[in-house]
mmCIF file of C-alpha atoms in Angstrom:
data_model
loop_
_atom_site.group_PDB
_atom_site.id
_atom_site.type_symbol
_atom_site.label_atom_id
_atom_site.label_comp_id
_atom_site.label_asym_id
_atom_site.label_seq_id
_atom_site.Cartn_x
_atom_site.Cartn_y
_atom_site.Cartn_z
ATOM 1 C CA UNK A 13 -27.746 84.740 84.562
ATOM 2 C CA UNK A 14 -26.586 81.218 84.834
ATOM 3 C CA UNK A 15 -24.179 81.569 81.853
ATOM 4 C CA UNK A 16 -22.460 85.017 83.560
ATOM 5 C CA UNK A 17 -21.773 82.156 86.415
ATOM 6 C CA UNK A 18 -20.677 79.522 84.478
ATOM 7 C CA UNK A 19 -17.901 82.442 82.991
ATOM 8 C CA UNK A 20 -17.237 83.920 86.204
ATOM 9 C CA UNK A 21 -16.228 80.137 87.452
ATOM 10 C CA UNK A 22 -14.126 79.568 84.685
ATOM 11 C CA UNK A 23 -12.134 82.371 85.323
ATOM 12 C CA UNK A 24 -11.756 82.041 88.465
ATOM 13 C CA UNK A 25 -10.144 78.391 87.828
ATOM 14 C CA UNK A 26 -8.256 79.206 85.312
ATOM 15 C CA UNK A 27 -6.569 81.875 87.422
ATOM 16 C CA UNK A 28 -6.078 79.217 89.772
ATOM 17 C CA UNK A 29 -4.568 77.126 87.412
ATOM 18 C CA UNK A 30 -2.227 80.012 86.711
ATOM 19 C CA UNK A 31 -1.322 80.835 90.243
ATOM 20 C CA UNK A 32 0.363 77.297 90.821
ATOM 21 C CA UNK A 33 1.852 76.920 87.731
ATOM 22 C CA UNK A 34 3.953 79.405 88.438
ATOM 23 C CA UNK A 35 4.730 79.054 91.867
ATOM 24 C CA UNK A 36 5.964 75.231 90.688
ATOM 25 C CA UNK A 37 8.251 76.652 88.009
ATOM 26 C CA UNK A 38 10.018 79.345 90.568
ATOM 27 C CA UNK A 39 13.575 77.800 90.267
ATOM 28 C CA UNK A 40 15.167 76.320 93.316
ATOM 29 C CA UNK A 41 18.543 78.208 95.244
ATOM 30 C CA UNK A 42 21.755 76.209 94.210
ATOM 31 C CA UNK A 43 23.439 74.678 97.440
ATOM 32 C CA UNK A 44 26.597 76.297 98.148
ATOM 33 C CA UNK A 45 29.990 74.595 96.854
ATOM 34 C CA UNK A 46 32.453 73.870 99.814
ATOM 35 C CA UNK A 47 36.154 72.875 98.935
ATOM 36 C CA UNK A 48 37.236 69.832 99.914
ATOM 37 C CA UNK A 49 39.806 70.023 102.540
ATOM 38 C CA UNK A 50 43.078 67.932 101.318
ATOM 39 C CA UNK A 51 44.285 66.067 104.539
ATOM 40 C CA UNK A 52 48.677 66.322 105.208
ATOM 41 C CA UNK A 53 50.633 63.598 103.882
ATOM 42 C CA UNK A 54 52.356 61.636 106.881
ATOM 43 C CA UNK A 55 55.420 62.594 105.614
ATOM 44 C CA UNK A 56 54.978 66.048 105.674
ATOM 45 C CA UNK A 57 53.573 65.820 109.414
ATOM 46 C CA UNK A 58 56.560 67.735 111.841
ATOM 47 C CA UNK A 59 55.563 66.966 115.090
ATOM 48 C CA UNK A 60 56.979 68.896 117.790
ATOM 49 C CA UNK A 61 59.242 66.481 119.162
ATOM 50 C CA UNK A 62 61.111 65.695 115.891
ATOM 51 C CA UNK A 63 61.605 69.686 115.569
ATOM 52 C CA UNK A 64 63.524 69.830 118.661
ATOM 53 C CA UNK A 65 65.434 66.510 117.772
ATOM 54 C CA UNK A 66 66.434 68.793 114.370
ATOM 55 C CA UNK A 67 67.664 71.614 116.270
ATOM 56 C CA UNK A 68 69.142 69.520 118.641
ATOM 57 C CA UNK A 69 71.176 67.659 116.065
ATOM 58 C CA UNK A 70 71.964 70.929 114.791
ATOM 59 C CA UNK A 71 73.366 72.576 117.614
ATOM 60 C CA UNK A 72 75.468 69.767 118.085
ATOM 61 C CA UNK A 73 77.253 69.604 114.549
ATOM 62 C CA UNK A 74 77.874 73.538 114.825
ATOM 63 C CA UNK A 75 79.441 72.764 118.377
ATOM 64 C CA UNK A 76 81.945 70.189 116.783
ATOM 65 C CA UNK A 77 82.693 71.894 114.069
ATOM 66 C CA UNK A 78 83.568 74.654 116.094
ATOM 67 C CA UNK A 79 85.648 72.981 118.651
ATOM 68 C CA UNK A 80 87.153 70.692 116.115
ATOM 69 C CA UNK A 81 88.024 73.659 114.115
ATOM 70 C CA UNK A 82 89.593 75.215 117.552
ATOM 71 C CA UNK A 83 91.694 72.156 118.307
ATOM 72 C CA UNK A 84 93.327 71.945 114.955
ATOM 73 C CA UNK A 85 93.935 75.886 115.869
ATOM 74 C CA UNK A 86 96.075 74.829 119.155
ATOM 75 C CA UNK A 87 97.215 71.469 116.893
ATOM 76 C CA UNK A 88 99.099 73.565 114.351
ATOM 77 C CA UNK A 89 100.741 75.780 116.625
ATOM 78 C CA UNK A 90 101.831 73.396 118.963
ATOM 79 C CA UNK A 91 103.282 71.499 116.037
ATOM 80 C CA UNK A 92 105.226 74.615 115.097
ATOM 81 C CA UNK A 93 106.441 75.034 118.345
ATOM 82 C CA UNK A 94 108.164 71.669 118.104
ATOM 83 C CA UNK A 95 110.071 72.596 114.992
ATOM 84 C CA UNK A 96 111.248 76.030 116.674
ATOM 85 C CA UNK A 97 112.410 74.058 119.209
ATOM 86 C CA UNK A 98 114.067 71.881 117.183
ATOM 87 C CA UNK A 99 112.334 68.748 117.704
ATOM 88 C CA UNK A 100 112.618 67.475 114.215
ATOM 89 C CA UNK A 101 116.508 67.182 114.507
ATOM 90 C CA UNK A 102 116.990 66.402 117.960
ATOM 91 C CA UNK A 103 113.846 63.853 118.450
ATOM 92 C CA UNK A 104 113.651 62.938 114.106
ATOM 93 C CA UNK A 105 112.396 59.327 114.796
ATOM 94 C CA UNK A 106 109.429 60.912 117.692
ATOM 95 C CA UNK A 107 108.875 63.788 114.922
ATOM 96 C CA UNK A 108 108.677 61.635 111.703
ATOM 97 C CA UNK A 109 105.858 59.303 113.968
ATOM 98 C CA UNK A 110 104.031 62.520 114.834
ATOM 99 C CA UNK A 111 104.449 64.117 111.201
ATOM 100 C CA UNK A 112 102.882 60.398 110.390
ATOM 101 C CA UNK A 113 100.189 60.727 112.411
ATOM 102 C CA UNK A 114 99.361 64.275 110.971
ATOM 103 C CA UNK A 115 98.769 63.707 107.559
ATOM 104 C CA UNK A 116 96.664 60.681 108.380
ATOM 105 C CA UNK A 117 94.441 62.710 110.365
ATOM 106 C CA UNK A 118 94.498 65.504 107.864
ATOM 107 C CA UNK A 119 92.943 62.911 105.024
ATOM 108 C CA UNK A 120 90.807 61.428 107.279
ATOM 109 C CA UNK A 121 89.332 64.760 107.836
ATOM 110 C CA UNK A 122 89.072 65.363 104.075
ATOM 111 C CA UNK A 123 87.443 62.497 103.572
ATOM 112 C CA UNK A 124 84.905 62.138 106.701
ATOM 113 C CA UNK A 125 84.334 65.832 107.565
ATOM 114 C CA UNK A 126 81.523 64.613 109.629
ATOM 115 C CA UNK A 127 83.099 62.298 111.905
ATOM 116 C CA UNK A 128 84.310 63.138 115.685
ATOM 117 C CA UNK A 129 88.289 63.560 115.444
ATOM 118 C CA UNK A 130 88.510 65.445 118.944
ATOM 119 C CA UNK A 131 90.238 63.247 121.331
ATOM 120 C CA UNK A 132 92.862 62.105 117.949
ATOM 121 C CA UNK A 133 93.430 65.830 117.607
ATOM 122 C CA UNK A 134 93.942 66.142 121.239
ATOM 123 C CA UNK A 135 96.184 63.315 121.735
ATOM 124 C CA UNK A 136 98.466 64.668 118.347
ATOM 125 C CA UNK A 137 98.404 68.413 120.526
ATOM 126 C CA UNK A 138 100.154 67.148 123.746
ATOM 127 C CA UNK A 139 102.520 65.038 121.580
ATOM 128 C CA UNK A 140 103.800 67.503 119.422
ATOM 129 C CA UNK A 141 103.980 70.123 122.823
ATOM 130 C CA UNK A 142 106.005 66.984 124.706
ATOM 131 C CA UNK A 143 108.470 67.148 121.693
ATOM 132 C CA UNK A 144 108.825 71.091 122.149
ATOM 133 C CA UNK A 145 108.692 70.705 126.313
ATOM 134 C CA UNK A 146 111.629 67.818 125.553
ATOM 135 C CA UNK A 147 113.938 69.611 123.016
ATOM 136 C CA UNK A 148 113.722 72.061 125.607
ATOM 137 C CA UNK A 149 114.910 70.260 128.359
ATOM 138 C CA UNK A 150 117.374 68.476 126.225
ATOM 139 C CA UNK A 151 118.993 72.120 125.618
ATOM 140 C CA UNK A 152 119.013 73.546 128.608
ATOM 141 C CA UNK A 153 120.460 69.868 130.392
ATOM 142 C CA UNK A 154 123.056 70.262 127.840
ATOM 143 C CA UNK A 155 124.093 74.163 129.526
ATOM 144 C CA UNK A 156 123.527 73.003 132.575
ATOM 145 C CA UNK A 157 126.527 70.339 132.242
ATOM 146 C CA UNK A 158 128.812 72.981 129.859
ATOM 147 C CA UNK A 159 128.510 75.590 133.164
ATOM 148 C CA UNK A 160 129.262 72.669 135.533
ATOM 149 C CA UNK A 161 125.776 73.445 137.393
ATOM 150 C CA UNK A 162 124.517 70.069 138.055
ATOM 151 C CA UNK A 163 126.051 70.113 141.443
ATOM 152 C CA UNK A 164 124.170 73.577 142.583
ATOM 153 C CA UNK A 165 121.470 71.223 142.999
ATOM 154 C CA UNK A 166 121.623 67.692 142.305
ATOM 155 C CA UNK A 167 118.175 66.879 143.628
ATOM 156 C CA UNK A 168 116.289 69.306 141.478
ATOM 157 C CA UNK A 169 118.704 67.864 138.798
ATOM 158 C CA UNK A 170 118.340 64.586 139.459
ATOM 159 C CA UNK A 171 114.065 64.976 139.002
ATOM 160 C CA UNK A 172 114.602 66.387 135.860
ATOM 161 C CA UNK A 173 116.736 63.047 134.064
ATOM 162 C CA UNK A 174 114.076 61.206 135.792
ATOM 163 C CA UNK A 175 111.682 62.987 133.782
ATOM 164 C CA UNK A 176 113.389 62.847 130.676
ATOM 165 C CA UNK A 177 113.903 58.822 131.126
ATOM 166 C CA UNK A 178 110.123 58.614 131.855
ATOM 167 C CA UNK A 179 109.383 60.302 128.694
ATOM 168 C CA UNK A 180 111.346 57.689 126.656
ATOM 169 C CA UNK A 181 109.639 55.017 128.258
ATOM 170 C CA UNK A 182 105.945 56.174 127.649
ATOM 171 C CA UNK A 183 106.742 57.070 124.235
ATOM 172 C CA UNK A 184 108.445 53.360 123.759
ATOM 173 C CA UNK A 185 105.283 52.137 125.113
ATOM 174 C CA UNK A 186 102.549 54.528 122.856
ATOM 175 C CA UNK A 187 101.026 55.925 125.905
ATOM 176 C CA UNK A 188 98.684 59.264 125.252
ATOM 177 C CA UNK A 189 100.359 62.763 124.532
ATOM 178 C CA UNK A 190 98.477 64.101 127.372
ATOM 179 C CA UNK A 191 101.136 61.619 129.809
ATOM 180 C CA UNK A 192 104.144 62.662 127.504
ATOM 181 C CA UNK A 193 103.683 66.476 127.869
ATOM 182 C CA UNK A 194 103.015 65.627 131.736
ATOM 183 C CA UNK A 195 106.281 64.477 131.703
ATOM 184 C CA UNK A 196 108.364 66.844 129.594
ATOM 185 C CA UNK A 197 106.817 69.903 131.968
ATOM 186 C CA UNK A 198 108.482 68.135 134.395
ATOM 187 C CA UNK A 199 112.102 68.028 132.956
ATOM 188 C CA UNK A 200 111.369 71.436 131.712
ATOM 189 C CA UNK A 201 110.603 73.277 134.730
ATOM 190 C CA UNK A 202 113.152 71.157 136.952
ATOM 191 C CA UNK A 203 116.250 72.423 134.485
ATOM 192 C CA UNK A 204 114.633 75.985 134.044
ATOM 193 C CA UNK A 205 114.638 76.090 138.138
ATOM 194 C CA UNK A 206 118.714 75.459 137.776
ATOM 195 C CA UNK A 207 119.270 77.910 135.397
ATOM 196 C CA UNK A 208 116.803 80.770 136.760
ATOM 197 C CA UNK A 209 118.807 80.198 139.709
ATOM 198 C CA UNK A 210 121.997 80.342 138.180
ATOM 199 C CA UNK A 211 121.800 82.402 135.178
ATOM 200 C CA UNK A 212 123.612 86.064 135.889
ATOM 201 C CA UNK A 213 126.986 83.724 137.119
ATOM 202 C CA UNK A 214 126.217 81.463 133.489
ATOM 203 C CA UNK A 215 125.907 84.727 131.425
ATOM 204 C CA UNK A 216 129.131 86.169 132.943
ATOM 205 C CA UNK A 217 131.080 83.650 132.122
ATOM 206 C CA UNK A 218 129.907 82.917 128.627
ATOM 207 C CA UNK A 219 130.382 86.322 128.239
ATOM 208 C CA UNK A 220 134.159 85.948 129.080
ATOM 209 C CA UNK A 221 134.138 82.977 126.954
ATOM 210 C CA UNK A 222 132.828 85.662 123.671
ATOM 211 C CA UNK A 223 134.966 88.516 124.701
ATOM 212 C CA UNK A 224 138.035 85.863 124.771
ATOM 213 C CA UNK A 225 136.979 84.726 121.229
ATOM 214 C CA UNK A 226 136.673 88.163 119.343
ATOM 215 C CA UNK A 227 140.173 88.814 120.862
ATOM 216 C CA UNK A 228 141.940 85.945 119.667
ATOM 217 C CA UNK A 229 139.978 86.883 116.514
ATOM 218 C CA UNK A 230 141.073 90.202 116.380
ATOM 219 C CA UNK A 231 145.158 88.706 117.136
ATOM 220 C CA UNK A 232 145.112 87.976 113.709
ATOM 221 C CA UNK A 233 142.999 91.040 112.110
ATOM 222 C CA UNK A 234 139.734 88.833 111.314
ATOM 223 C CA UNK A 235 138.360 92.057 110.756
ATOM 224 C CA UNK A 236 139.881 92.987 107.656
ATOM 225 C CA UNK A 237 140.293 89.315 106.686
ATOM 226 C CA UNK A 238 136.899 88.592 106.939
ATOM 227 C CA UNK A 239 135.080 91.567 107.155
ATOM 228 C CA UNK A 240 131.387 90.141 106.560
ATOM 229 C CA UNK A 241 131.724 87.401 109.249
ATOM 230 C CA UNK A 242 133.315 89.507 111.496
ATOM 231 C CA UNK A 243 130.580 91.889 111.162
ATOM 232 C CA UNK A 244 127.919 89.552 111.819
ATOM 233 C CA UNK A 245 129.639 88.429 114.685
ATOM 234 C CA UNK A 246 129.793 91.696 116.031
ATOM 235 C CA UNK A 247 126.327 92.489 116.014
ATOM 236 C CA UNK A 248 125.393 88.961 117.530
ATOM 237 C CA UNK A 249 127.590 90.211 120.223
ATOM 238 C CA UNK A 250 126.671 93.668 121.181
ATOM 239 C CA UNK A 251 123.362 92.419 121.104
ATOM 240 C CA UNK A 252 123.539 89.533 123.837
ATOM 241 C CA UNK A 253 125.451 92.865 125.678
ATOM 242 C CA UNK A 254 122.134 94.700 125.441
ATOM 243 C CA UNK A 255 120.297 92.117 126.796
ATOM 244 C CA UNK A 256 122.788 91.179 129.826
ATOM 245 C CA UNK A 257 122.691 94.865 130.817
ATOM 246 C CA UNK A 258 119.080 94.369 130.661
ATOM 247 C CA UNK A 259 119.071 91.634 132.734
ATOM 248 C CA UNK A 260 117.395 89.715 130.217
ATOM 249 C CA UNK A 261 119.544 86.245 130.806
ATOM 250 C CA UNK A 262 118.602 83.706 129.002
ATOM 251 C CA UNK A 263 118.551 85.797 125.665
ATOM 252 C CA UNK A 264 121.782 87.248 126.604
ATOM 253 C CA UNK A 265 123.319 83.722 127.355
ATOM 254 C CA UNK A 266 122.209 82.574 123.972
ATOM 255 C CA UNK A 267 123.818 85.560 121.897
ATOM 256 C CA UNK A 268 126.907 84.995 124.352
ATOM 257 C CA UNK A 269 127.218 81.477 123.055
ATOM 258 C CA UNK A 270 126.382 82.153 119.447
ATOM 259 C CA UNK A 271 129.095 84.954 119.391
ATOM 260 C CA UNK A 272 131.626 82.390 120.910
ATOM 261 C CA UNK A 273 130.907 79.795 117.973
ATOM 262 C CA UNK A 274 131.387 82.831 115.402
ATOM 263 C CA UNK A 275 134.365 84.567 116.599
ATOM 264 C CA UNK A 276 136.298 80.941 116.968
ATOM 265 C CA UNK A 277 135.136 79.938 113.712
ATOM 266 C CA UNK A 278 136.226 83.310 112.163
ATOM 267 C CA UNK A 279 139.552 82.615 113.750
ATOM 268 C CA UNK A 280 139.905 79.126 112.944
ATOM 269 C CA UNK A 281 138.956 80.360 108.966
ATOM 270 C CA UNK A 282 141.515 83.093 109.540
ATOM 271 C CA UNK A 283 143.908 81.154 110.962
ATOM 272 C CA UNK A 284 143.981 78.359 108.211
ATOM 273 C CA UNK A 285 144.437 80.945 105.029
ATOM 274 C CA UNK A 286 146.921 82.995 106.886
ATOM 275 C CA UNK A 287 149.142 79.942 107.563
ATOM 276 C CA UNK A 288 148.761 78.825 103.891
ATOM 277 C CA UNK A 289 149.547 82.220 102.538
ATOM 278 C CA UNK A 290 153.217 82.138 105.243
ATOM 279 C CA UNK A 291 153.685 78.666 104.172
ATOM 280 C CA UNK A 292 153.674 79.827 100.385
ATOM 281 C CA UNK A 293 155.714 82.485 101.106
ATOM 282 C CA UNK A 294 157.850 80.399 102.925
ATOM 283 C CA UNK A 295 158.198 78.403 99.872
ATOM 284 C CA UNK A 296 158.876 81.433 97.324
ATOM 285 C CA UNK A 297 161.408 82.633 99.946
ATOM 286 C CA UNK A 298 163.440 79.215 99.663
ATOM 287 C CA UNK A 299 163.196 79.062 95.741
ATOM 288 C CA UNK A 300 164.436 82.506 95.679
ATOM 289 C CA UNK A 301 167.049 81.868 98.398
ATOM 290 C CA UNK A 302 167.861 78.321 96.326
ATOM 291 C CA UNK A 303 168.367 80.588 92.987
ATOM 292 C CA UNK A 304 170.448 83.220 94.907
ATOM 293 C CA UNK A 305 172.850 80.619 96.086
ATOM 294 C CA UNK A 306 172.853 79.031 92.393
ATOM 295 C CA UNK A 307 173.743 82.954 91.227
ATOM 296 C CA UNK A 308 176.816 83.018 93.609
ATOM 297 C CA UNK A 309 178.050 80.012 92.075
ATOM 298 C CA UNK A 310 177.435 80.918 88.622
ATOM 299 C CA UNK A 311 179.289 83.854 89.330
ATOM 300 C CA UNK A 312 181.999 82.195 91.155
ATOM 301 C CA UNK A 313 182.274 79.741 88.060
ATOM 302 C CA UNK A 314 181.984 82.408 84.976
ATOM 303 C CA UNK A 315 184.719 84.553 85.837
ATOM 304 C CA UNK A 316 187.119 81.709 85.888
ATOM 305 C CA UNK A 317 186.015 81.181 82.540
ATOM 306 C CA UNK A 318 186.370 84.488 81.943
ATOM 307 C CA UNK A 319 190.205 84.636 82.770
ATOM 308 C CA UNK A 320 190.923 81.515 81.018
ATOM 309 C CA UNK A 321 189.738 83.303 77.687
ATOM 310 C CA UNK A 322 191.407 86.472 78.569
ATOM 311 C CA UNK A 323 194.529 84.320 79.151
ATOM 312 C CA UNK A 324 194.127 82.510 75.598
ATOM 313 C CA UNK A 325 193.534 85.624 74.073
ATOM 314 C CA UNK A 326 196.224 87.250 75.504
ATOM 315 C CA UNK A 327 198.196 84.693 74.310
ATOM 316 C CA UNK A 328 197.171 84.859 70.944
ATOM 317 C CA UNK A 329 198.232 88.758 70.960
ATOM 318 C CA UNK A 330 201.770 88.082 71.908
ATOM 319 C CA UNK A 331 202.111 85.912 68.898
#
């Protein structure tokens, strides 16, 4: 009885023993792995007040660019304008300066893109335009004095030389183009107001002054003596007609004076060959006239020699 105890006991321990042995060998739950966060460099920090800087800066390159790139637009043109207008012969010192200040502006371009050339471009804008605004003037002063208008209205006459002399003396001085072309508008507009004014009694008389020279032209058959020129002259003519008719003045007044020049210098041409052509037949006349006259005494001469033989012979017969 005491030894089915004694068993029972051991069992019972060693089941024990058992038990928490394997509760200590249950294994344990790995603790979860967390990444470990990787903080921003300082340099790569954009804070929101340096991206609106960016943009900023941005916005104000394309606006340059753009308005720079508009300027050089009205820069060209205007410097075009001054060589239709003739600038470049009638103002050649002003123009060469300008031309100057051109191509240094152009390489300085080229070789800063970046940099702020607005108020240079500017400046080289109203320069060239005061070199068209003053060739101009200078042109229509000059048909104002040809047509004897000064006098129709010597004030508004007067205001434009003022003009012009201003011009001269701001350019002397280097002032901006802005002041020059303020000028030039002037002179402009005060010698366009005497010719508006005066235009339909200027186109009929430069008209006279064409019509008069294609018919001292035709006096001498310029058309068949020089038929191209003629021609030419012709059209220049009926085409300042169209535009008188059309009451188009100042283009008619120009092809009125440019068919003038051409129909005198057709004549003048004309004139010239045809008086060397009468001069050498002038000269062919008198040779012909000079061997005529030497005939007539060759003739007068040879039939005395003539007789004299006859007489010798005759002579010689008898004996």
């Amino acid at each position: 009885m005491r030894r089915h105890i004694s068993l029972l006991f051991l069992f019972v321990l060693m089941s024990l023993v058992m038990f928490f042995t394997g509760c200590s060998s249950t294994p344990e739950a790995e603790p979860e792995t967390v990444a470990p966060v990787t903080e921003p460099s300082a340099s790569a920090v954009v804070t929101p007040v340096e991206s609106v800087v960016n943009e900023e800066e941005a916005a104000q390159a394309a606006l340059l660019a753009a308005e720079t790139a508009k300027l050089m637009a009205e820069l060209t043109a205007a410097r075009e304008l001054a060589v239709v207008a003739g600038a470049d012969s009638l103002f050649p010192e002003e123009f060469a300066k300008a031309s100057a200040e051109y191509d240094a502006l152009i390489k300085a371009q080229q070789e800063n893109p970046n940099q702020d050339y607005r108020s240079q471009i500017e400046s080289l804008r109203d320069t060239y335009l005061a070199l068209a605004k003053l060739s101009q003037a200078t042109e229509m002063r000059e048909r104002i004095v040809n047509a004897g208008l000064q006098d129709s209205d010597p004030e508004t006459f007067q205001k434009g030389d003022a003009a012009l002399e201003q011009v001269q003396r701001l350019y002397n001085e280097g002032a901006a183009g802005s002041q020059l072309v303020e000028q030039a508008t002037i002179a402009y507009d005060s010698y366009f107001a005497i010719l508006s004014a005066n235009y339909a009694t200027l186109c009929q008389s430069q008209r006279e002054q064409a019509l008069a020279a294609k018919e001292k032209a035709d006096s001498i058959k310029s058309a068949m003596a020089a038929k191209d020129e003629y021609a030419a002259a012709s059209l220049v003519l009926s085409g300042a007609e169209t535009a008188y008719t059309a009451k188009v003045y100042d283009k008619a007044y120009d092809g009125f004076v440019d068919a003038t020049k051409q129909f005198t210098a057709i004549y003048d041409d004309v004139f010239v060959r045809r008086a060397a052509a009468e001069e050498a037949i002038r000269r062919a006349k008198q040779k012909v006239t000079a061997s005529a006259a030497l005939a007539e005494e060759a003739d007068e001469i040879a039939p005395l020699q003539a007789e004299t033989t006859n007489e010798t012979l005759g002579e010689g017969d008898e004996l």
